[in-house]
Amino acid sequence: MLFSYTCAQAQVINVETMRRKTDSAKWTGAVSLDASLIKNKNSIFKIANKADIQYNNKKELWLFVNDLKFEKAAGESFVNKGTQHLRYNHKVTETIKMEGFVQAQYDAISEIDFRGLIGVGPRFKLTSNEEYRFYLGTLIMYEYEQASEVEDHRIHKDIRGSTYFSFSMYPNETIGIISTSYYQPRLDALKDYRLSSTTSILFKIWENLAFKTTFTYNFDAYPVVTIPKAQYELTNGLLFTF
């Protein structure tokens, strides 16, 4: 099977489409490319590239993801966003893993100059069926955020929870459905929370190549000023694994 780990816009990157189950290979990787051209009052061109490398020796898993996106509207220069994410899993039992991560992010579209995250917590495997896999993660993380100059109070330092539910379904050899949803409240002010959900449908073309359709929804109760609370996106692209 081709697919399996996901990262989200406002917070932890959705790594489920990049996390893979392997029978023997310790080192694996993947590269995906998405592009779209939208024509309404303006022409908007978007391109996204995500690459990862994974090491898995059955007891430990290391995963590094580099995610870059570029967007250009008519008569304007490119604006971009990028995320670098490193995650470590340690197997405790057949159903429990401890995981930790660090992440760096910038997002010109959302007026974020820099956001740094570090978190840790358990990941629970809820089913043993390899074709229909369900997971629950309950992490705690520290967030450092520096907004762009449109924000008066540019720097925020917060402790947030990060609870996620993820599933991967493979009804046959050619189709995969992977989804992850996050809830991330600020622990000292629960009304300041973020929701995000990413769902991908993958259609196998060849052994290591798949066509990918992804829908992403993000909600931030207190975004940077001028930015809407809700953002969503539908993209199509290719995923190559090795």
PDB file of C-alpha atoms in Angstrom:
ATOM      1  CA  MET A   1       0.000   0.000   0.000  1.00  0.00           C
ATOM      2  CA  LEU A   2       1.155   3.490  -0.826  1.00  0.00           C
ATOM      3  CA  PHE A   3      -0.165   5.696   1.826  1.00  0.00           C
ATOM      4  CA  SER A   4      -0.412   6.414   5.498  1.00  0.00           C
ATOM      5  CA  TYR A   5       0.784   9.933   8.061  1.00  0.00           C
ATOM      6  CA  THR A   6      -0.888  14.090   7.714  1.00  0.00           C
ATOM      7  CA  CYS A   7      -0.185  18.499   8.861  1.00  0.00           C
ATOM      8  CA  ALA A   8      -2.545  21.483   9.283  1.00  0.00           C
ATOM      9  CA  GLN A   9      -2.485  25.144   8.240  1.00  0.00           C
ATOM     10  CA  ALA A  10      -2.607  26.863  11.577  1.00  0.00           C
ATOM     11  CA  GLN A  11      -0.918  24.287  13.715  1.00  0.00           C
ATOM     12  CA  VAL A  12       0.625  20.864  13.502  1.00  0.00           C
ATOM     13  CA  ILE A  13       1.146  19.832   9.895  1.00  0.00           C
ATOM     14  CA  ASN A  14      -1.059  16.995   8.722  1.00  0.00           C
ATOM     15  CA  VAL A  15       1.359  14.104   8.283  1.00  0.00           C
ATOM     16  CA  GLU A  16      -0.948  11.108   7.842  1.00  0.00           C
ATOM     17  CA  THR A  17      -0.662  11.081   4.032  1.00  0.00           C
ATOM     18  CA  MET A  18       3.108  11.015   4.490  1.00  0.00           C
ATOM     19  CA  ARG A  19       3.238   8.329   7.199  1.00  0.00           C
ATOM     20  CA  ARG A  20       3.554   4.882   5.633  1.00  0.00           C
ATOM     21  CA  LYS A  21       3.376   1.290   6.736  1.00  0.00           C
ATOM     22  CA  THR A  22       6.315  -0.723   5.404  1.00  0.00           C
ATOM     23  CA  ASP A  23       6.972  -4.448   5.525  1.00  0.00           C
ATOM     24  CA  SER A  24      10.772  -4.418   5.340  1.00  0.00           C
ATOM     25  CA  ALA A  25      12.245  -1.102   4.166  1.00  0.00           C
ATOM     26  CA  LYS A  26      13.463   1.067   7.031  1.00  0.00           C
ATOM     27  CA  TRP A  27      13.915   4.174   4.870  1.00  0.00           C
ATOM     28  CA  THR A  28      11.027   5.457   2.747  1.00  0.00           C
ATOM     29  CA  GLY A  29      10.059   8.788   1.252  1.00  0.00           C
ATOM     30  CA  ALA A  30       7.414  10.631  -0.721  1.00  0.00           C
ATOM     31  CA  VAL A  31       7.036  13.712  -2.899  1.00  0.00           C
ATOM     32  CA  SER A  32       3.728  15.348  -3.796  1.00  0.00           C
ATOM     33  CA  LEU A  33       2.945  18.199  -6.197  1.00  0.00           C
ATOM     34  CA  ASP A  34      -0.357  20.102  -6.321  1.00  0.00           C
ATOM     35  CA  ALA A  35      -1.280  22.948  -8.687  1.00  0.00           C
ATOM     36  CA  SER A  36      -4.385  24.967  -9.487  1.00  0.00           C
ATOM     37  CA  LEU A  37      -5.372  27.908 -11.700  1.00  0.00           C
ATOM     38  CA  ILE A  38      -8.504  29.848 -10.720  1.00  0.00           C
ATOM     39  CA  LYS A  39     -10.130  32.417 -13.017  1.00  0.00           C
ATOM     40  CA  ASN A  40     -12.755  34.810 -11.635  1.00  0.00           C
ATOM     41  CA  LYS A  41     -12.214  38.570 -11.359  1.00  0.00           C
ATOM     42  CA  ASN A  42      -8.517  37.787 -11.160  1.00  0.00           C
ATOM     43  CA  SER A  43      -6.358  34.903 -12.274  1.00  0.00           C
ATOM     44  CA  ILE A  44      -4.911  33.081  -9.269  1.00  0.00           C
ATOM     45  CA  PHE A  45      -2.181  30.495  -9.648  1.00  0.00           C
ATOM     46  CA  LYS A  46      -1.282  28.141  -6.800  1.00  0.00           C
ATOM     47  CA  ILE A  47       1.388  25.483  -6.528  1.00  0.00           C
ATOM     48  CA  ALA A  48       2.313  23.310  -3.550  1.00  0.00           C
ATOM     49  CA  ASN A  49       5.137  20.854  -2.987  1.00  0.00           C
ATOM     50  CA  LYS A  50       5.501  18.480  -0.048  1.00  0.00           C
ATOM     51  CA  ALA A  51       8.424  16.112   0.479  1.00  0.00           C
ATOM     52  CA  ASP A  52       9.198  13.753   3.337  1.00  0.00           C
ATOM     53  CA  ILE A  53      11.584  11.076   4.449  1.00  0.00           C
ATOM     54  CA  GLN A  54      10.773   8.413   7.045  1.00  0.00           C
ATOM     55  CA  TYR A  55      12.849   5.948   9.067  1.00  0.00           C
ATOM     56  CA  ASN A  56      10.982   3.101  10.787  1.00  0.00           C
ATOM     57  CA  ASN A  57      12.587   0.149  12.572  1.00  0.00           C
ATOM     58  CA  LYS A  58       9.282  -1.143  14.084  1.00  0.00           C
ATOM     59  CA  LYS A  59      10.198   0.251  17.515  1.00  0.00           C
ATOM     60  CA  GLU A  60      10.989   3.836  16.549  1.00  0.00           C
ATOM     61  CA  LEU A  61       9.833   6.112  13.756  1.00  0.00           C
ATOM     62  CA  TRP A  62      11.405   9.357  12.570  1.00  0.00           C
ATOM     63  CA  LEU A  63       9.579  11.532  10.042  1.00  0.00           C
ATOM     64  CA  PHE A  64      10.691  14.817   8.458  1.00  0.00           C
ATOM     65  CA  VAL A  65       8.318  16.825   6.249  1.00  0.00           C
ATOM     66  CA  ASN A  66       9.037  19.943   4.184  1.00  0.00           C
ATOM     67  CA  ASP A  67       5.869  21.643   2.895  1.00  0.00           C
ATOM     68  CA  LEU A  68       6.007  24.701   0.579  1.00  0.00           C
ATOM     69  CA  LYS A  69       3.142  26.602  -1.071  1.00  0.00           C
ATOM     70  CA  PHE A  70       3.178  29.548  -3.474  1.00  0.00           C
ATOM     71  CA  GLU A  71       0.285  31.720  -4.646  1.00  0.00           C
ATOM     72  CA  LYS A  72       0.163  34.486  -7.262  1.00  0.00           C
ATOM     73  CA  ALA A  73      -2.730  36.744  -8.256  1.00  0.00           C
ATOM     74  CA  ALA A  74      -2.827  38.837 -11.417  1.00  0.00           C
ATOM     75  CA  GLY A  75      -0.484  41.798 -11.178  1.00  0.00           C
ATOM     76  CA  GLU A  76       0.933  40.725  -7.817  1.00  0.00           C
ATOM     77  CA  SER A  77       4.099  38.955  -6.750  1.00  0.00           C
ATOM     78  CA  PHE A  78       4.189  35.482  -5.247  1.00  0.00           C
ATOM     79  CA  VAL A  79       3.184  35.098  -1.612  1.00  0.00           C
ATOM     80  CA  ASN A  80       4.193  31.915   0.100  1.00  0.00           C
ATOM     81  CA  LYS A  81       3.921  29.710   3.150  1.00  0.00           C
ATOM     82  CA  GLY A  82       6.155  26.946   4.359  1.00  0.00           C
ATOM     83  CA  THR A  83       6.364  24.361   7.121  1.00  0.00           C
ATOM     84  CA  GLN A  84       9.209  22.159   8.319  1.00  0.00           C
ATOM     85  CA  HIS A  85       8.151  19.360  10.661  1.00  0.00           C
ATOM     86  CA  LEU A  86      10.148  16.696  12.532  1.00  0.00           C
ATOM     87  CA  ARG A  87       8.286  13.937  14.402  1.00  0.00           C
ATOM     88  CA  TYR A  88       9.455  11.017  16.543  1.00  0.00           C
ATOM     89  CA  ASN A  89       7.379   7.981  17.605  1.00  0.00           C
ATOM     90  CA  HIS A  90       8.429   5.397  20.200  1.00  0.00           C
ATOM     91  CA  LYS A  91       6.412   2.187  20.471  1.00  0.00           C
ATOM     92  CA  VAL A  92       5.315   1.454  24.064  1.00  0.00           C
ATOM     93  CA  THR A  93       2.789  -1.323  23.384  1.00  0.00           C
ATOM     94  CA  GLU A  94       0.973  -2.628  20.316  1.00  0.00           C
ATOM     95  CA  THR A  95      -1.650   0.090  20.760  1.00  0.00           C
ATOM     96  CA  ILE A  96       0.252   2.994  22.385  1.00  0.00           C
ATOM     97  CA  LYS A  97       3.107   5.119  21.088  1.00  0.00           C
ATOM     98  CA  MET A  98       4.707   8.197  22.595  1.00  0.00           C
ATOM     99  CA  GLU A  99       5.362  10.913  20.059  1.00  0.00           C
ATOM    100  CA  GLY A 100       7.078  14.266  20.043  1.00  0.00           C
ATOM    101  CA  PHE A 101       7.506  16.905  17.376  1.00  0.00           C
ATOM    102  CA  VAL A 102       9.057  20.256  16.534  1.00  0.00           C
ATOM    103  CA  GLN A 103       7.753  22.504  13.783  1.00  0.00           C
ATOM    104  CA  ALA A 104       8.658  25.830  12.172  1.00  0.00           C
ATOM    105  CA  GLN A 105       6.187  27.707   9.987  1.00  0.00           C
ATOM    106  CA  TYR A 106       5.759  30.966   8.090  1.00  0.00           C
ATOM    107  CA  ASP A 107       2.625  32.053   6.247  1.00  0.00           C
ATOM    108  CA  ALA A 108       2.441  35.335   4.324  1.00  0.00           C
ATOM    109  CA  ILE A 109      -1.187  34.636   3.401  1.00  0.00           C
ATOM    110  CA  SER A 110      -2.203  34.464   7.085  1.00  0.00           C
ATOM    111  CA  GLU A 111       0.134  37.334   8.108  1.00  0.00           C
ATOM    112  CA  ILE A 112       2.373  35.055  10.206  1.00  0.00           C
ATOM    113  CA  ASP A 113       6.081  35.854  10.043  1.00  0.00           C
ATOM    114  CA  PHE A 114       7.046  32.869  12.201  1.00  0.00           C
ATOM    115  CA  ARG A 115       5.373  30.200  14.294  1.00  0.00           C
ATOM    116  CA  GLY A 116       7.367  27.635  16.264  1.00  0.00           C
ATOM    117  CA  LEU A 117       5.878  24.581  17.978  1.00  0.00           C
ATOM    118  CA  ILE A 118       7.195  21.817  20.208  1.00  0.00           C
ATOM    119  CA  GLY A 119       4.932  19.114  21.616  1.00  0.00           C
ATOM    120  CA  VAL A 120       4.719  15.654  23.170  1.00  0.00           C
ATOM    121  CA  GLY A 121       2.051  13.099  24.075  1.00  0.00           C
ATOM    122  CA  PRO A 122       0.609   9.609  23.476  1.00  0.00           C
ATOM    123  CA  ARG A 123      -0.833   8.238  20.231  1.00  0.00           C
ATOM    124  CA  PHE A 124      -3.408   5.444  20.524  1.00  0.00           C
ATOM    125  CA  LYS A 125      -4.121   2.837  17.865  1.00  0.00           C
ATOM    126  CA  LEU A 126      -7.867   2.201  18.083  1.00  0.00           C
ATOM    127  CA  THR A 127      -8.171  -0.728  15.650  1.00  0.00           C
ATOM    128  CA  SER A 128      -6.024  -3.665  14.566  1.00  0.00           C
ATOM    129  CA  ASN A 129      -7.429  -3.930  11.023  1.00  0.00           C
ATOM    130  CA  GLU A 130      -4.690  -2.877   8.588  1.00  0.00           C
ATOM    131  CA  GLU A 131      -7.185  -1.830   5.880  1.00  0.00           C
ATOM    132  CA  TYR A 132      -9.188   0.400   8.238  1.00  0.00           C
ATOM    133  CA  ARG A 133      -6.927   2.137  10.764  1.00  0.00           C
ATOM    134  CA  PHE A 134      -8.084   4.644  13.391  1.00  0.00           C
ATOM    135  CA  TYR A 135      -5.861   6.688  15.739  1.00  0.00           C
ATOM    136  CA  LEU A 136      -6.294   9.180  18.569  1.00  0.00           C
ATOM    137  CA  GLY A 137      -3.566  11.546  19.739  1.00  0.00           C
ATOM    138  CA  THR A 138      -3.587  13.720  22.880  1.00  0.00           C
ATOM    139  CA  LEU A 139      -0.594  16.041  23.002  1.00  0.00           C
ATOM    140  CA  ILE A 140       0.452  19.212  24.784  1.00  0.00           C
ATOM    141  CA  MET A 141       2.559  21.808  22.996  1.00  0.00           C
ATOM    142  CA  TYR A 142       4.287  25.158  23.396  1.00  0.00           C
ATOM    143  CA  GLU A 143       3.665  27.755  20.695  1.00  0.00           C
ATOM    144  CA  TYR A 144       5.703  30.847  19.857  1.00  0.00           C
ATOM    145  CA  GLU A 145       4.076  33.068  17.234  1.00  0.00           C
ATOM    146  CA  GLN A 146       5.223  36.321  15.658  1.00  0.00           C
ATOM    147  CA  ALA A 147       2.613  37.992  13.464  1.00  0.00           C
ATOM    148  CA  SER A 148       3.364  40.451  10.676  1.00  0.00           C
ATOM    149  CA  GLU A 149       3.315  44.205  11.233  1.00  0.00           C
ATOM    150  CA  VAL A 150      -0.457  44.412  10.641  1.00  0.00           C
ATOM    151  CA  GLU A 151      -0.865  43.156  14.246  1.00  0.00           C
ATOM    152  CA  ASP A 152      -0.207  45.524  17.175  1.00  0.00           C
ATOM    153  CA  HIS A 153       0.603  42.715  19.617  1.00  0.00           C
ATOM    154  CA  ARG A 154       2.831  40.706  17.332  1.00  0.00           C
ATOM    155  CA  ILE A 155       4.311  38.078  19.674  1.00  0.00           C
ATOM    156  CA  HIS A 156       2.352  35.355  21.481  1.00  0.00           C
ATOM    157  CA  LYS A 157       3.701  32.587  23.714  1.00  0.00           C
ATOM    158  CA  ASP A 158       1.079  29.988  24.614  1.00  0.00           C
ATOM    159  CA  ILE A 159       0.577  26.455  25.899  1.00  0.00           C
ATOM    160  CA  ARG A 160      -1.995  24.577  23.834  1.00  0.00           C
ATOM    161  CA  GLY A 161      -3.538  21.150  23.835  1.00  0.00           C
ATOM    162  CA  SER A 162      -3.502  19.252  20.561  1.00  0.00           C
ATOM    163  CA  THR A 163      -6.033  16.445  20.239  1.00  0.00           C
ATOM    164  CA  TYR A 164      -6.398  14.733  16.893  1.00  0.00           C
ATOM    165  CA  PHE A 165      -8.414  11.903  15.382  1.00  0.00           C
ATOM    166  CA  SER A 166      -7.064  10.210  12.284  1.00  0.00           C
ATOM    167  CA  PHE A 167      -8.212   7.395  10.057  1.00  0.00           C
ATOM    168  CA  SER A 168      -6.816   5.626   6.998  1.00  0.00           C
ATOM    169  CA  MET A 169      -9.099   3.425   4.900  1.00  0.00           C
ATOM    170  CA  TYR A 170      -8.076   1.211   1.996  1.00  0.00           C
ATOM    171  CA  PRO A 171     -11.252  -0.400   0.582  1.00  0.00           C
ATOM    172  CA  ASN A 172      -9.260  -1.936  -2.289  1.00  0.00           C
ATOM    173  CA  GLU A 173      -5.767  -1.957  -3.821  1.00  0.00           C
ATOM    174  CA  THR A 174      -6.254   1.264  -5.795  1.00  0.00           C
ATOM    175  CA  ILE A 175      -8.062   3.652  -3.426  1.00  0.00           C
ATOM    176  CA  GLY A 176      -6.983   5.204  -0.131  1.00  0.00           C
ATOM    177  CA  ILE A 177      -8.881   7.667   2.079  1.00  0.00           C
ATOM    178  CA  ILE A 178      -6.874   9.461   4.774  1.00  0.00           C
ATOM    179  CA  SER A 179      -8.281  12.081   7.148  1.00  0.00           C
ATOM    180  CA  THR A 180      -7.034  13.915  10.234  1.00  0.00           C
ATOM    181  CA  SER A 181      -8.894  16.456  12.394  1.00  0.00           C
ATOM    182  CA  TYR A 182      -7.286  18.593  15.119  1.00  0.00           C
ATOM    183  CA  TYR A 183      -8.693  20.515  18.084  1.00  0.00           C
ATOM    184  CA  GLN A 184      -6.130  22.836  19.674  1.00  0.00           C
ATOM    185  CA  PRO A 185      -7.299  25.063  22.557  1.00  0.00           C
ATOM    186  CA  ARG A 186      -5.149  27.476  24.518  1.00  0.00           C
ATOM    187  CA  LEU A 187      -5.087  25.916  27.968  1.00  0.00           C
ATOM    188  CA  ASP A 188      -5.404  29.193  29.898  1.00  0.00           C
ATOM    189  CA  ALA A 189      -8.177  30.526  27.618  1.00  0.00           C
ATOM    190  CA  LEU A 190     -10.271  27.731  26.105  1.00  0.00           C
ATOM    191  CA  LYS A 191     -12.266  30.134  23.912  1.00  0.00           C
ATOM    192  CA  ASP A 192      -9.027  30.702  21.974  1.00  0.00           C
ATOM    193  CA  TYR A 193      -8.959  27.502  19.935  1.00  0.00           C
ATOM    194  CA  ARG A 194      -8.183  26.212  16.465  1.00  0.00           C
ATOM    195  CA  LEU A 195      -9.906  23.507  14.444  1.00  0.00           C
ATOM    196  CA  SER A 196      -8.484  21.937  11.325  1.00  0.00           C
ATOM    197  CA  SER A 197      -9.359  18.994   9.137  1.00  0.00           C
ATOM    198  CA  THR A 198      -7.617  17.534   6.102  1.00  0.00           C
ATOM    199  CA  THR A 199      -9.065  14.709   4.015  1.00  0.00           C
ATOM    200  CA  SER A 200      -7.288  13.157   1.030  1.00  0.00           C
ATOM    201  CA  ILE A 201      -8.557  10.610  -1.478  1.00  0.00           C
ATOM    202  CA  LEU A 202      -5.802   8.795  -3.374  1.00  0.00           C
ATOM    203  CA  PHE A 203      -6.180   6.809  -6.570  1.00  0.00           C
ATOM    204  CA  LYS A 204      -3.305   4.499  -7.431  1.00  0.00           C
ATOM    205  CA  ILE A 205      -1.984   5.040 -10.975  1.00  0.00           C
ATOM    206  CA  TRP A 206       1.132   2.864 -10.857  1.00  0.00           C
ATOM    207  CA  GLU A 207       2.931   0.999  -8.090  1.00  0.00           C
ATOM    208  CA  ASN A 208       4.456   4.147  -6.537  1.00  0.00           C
ATOM    209  CA  LEU A 209       2.342   6.914  -8.096  1.00  0.00           C
ATOM    210  CA  ALA A 210      -1.104   8.129  -7.059  1.00  0.00           C
ATOM    211  CA  PHE A 211      -3.495  10.922  -7.992  1.00  0.00           C
ATOM    212  CA  LYS A 212      -4.516  12.886  -4.881  1.00  0.00           C
ATOM    213  CA  THR A 213      -7.520  15.110  -4.130  1.00  0.00           C
ATOM    214  CA  THR A 214      -7.341  16.971  -0.802  1.00  0.00           C
ATOM    215  CA  PHE A 215      -9.854  19.151   1.056  1.00  0.00           C
ATOM    216  CA  THR A 216      -8.529  21.275   3.928  1.00  0.00           C
ATOM    217  CA  TYR A 217     -10.578  23.313   6.409  1.00  0.00           C
ATOM    218  CA  ASN A 218      -9.109  25.555   9.114  1.00  0.00           C
ATOM    219  CA  PHE A 219     -10.817  27.656  11.782  1.00  0.00           C
ATOM    220  CA  ASP A 220      -9.022  30.033  14.155  1.00  0.00           C
ATOM    221  CA  ALA A 221     -11.142  31.701  16.843  1.00  0.00           C
ATOM    222  CA  TYR A 222      -8.588  34.518  17.159  1.00  0.00           C
ATOM    223  CA  PRO A 223      -6.655  34.898  13.902  1.00  0.00           C
ATOM    224  CA  VAL A 224      -4.301  37.723  13.027  1.00  0.00           C
ATOM    225  CA  VAL A 225      -6.318  40.878  12.232  1.00  0.00           C
ATOM    226  CA  THR A 226      -7.569  41.152   8.616  1.00  0.00           C
ATOM    227  CA  ILE A 227      -7.566  37.336   8.283  1.00  0.00           C
ATOM    228  CA  PRO A 228     -10.938  35.485   8.228  1.00  0.00           C
ATOM    229  CA  LYS A 229     -11.601  32.960  10.968  1.00  0.00           C
ATOM    230  CA  ALA A 230     -12.358  30.167   8.502  1.00  0.00           C
ATOM    231  CA  GLN A 231     -10.253  29.147   5.508  1.00  0.00           C
ATOM    232  CA  TYR A 232     -10.700  26.181   3.184  1.00  0.00           C
ATOM    233  CA  GLU A 233      -9.048  24.790   0.084  1.00  0.00           C
ATOM    234  CA  LEU A 234      -9.523  21.993  -2.452  1.00  0.00           C
ATOM    235  CA  THR A 235      -6.437  20.807  -4.343  1.00  0.00           C
ATOM    236  CA  ASN A 236      -5.496  18.090  -6.818  1.00  0.00           C
ATOM    237  CA  GLY A 237      -2.074  16.647  -7.461  1.00  0.00           C
ATOM    238  CA  LEU A 238       0.260  13.674  -7.640  1.00  0.00           C
ATOM    239  CA  LEU A 239       1.957  11.672  -4.874  1.00  0.00           C
ATOM    240  CA  PHE A 240       5.093   9.647  -5.590  1.00  0.00           C
ATOM    241  CA  THR A 241       6.514   7.288  -2.953  1.00  0.00           C
ATOM    242  CA  PHE A 242       9.882   5.551  -2.830  1.00  0.00           C
TER     243      PHE A 242
END
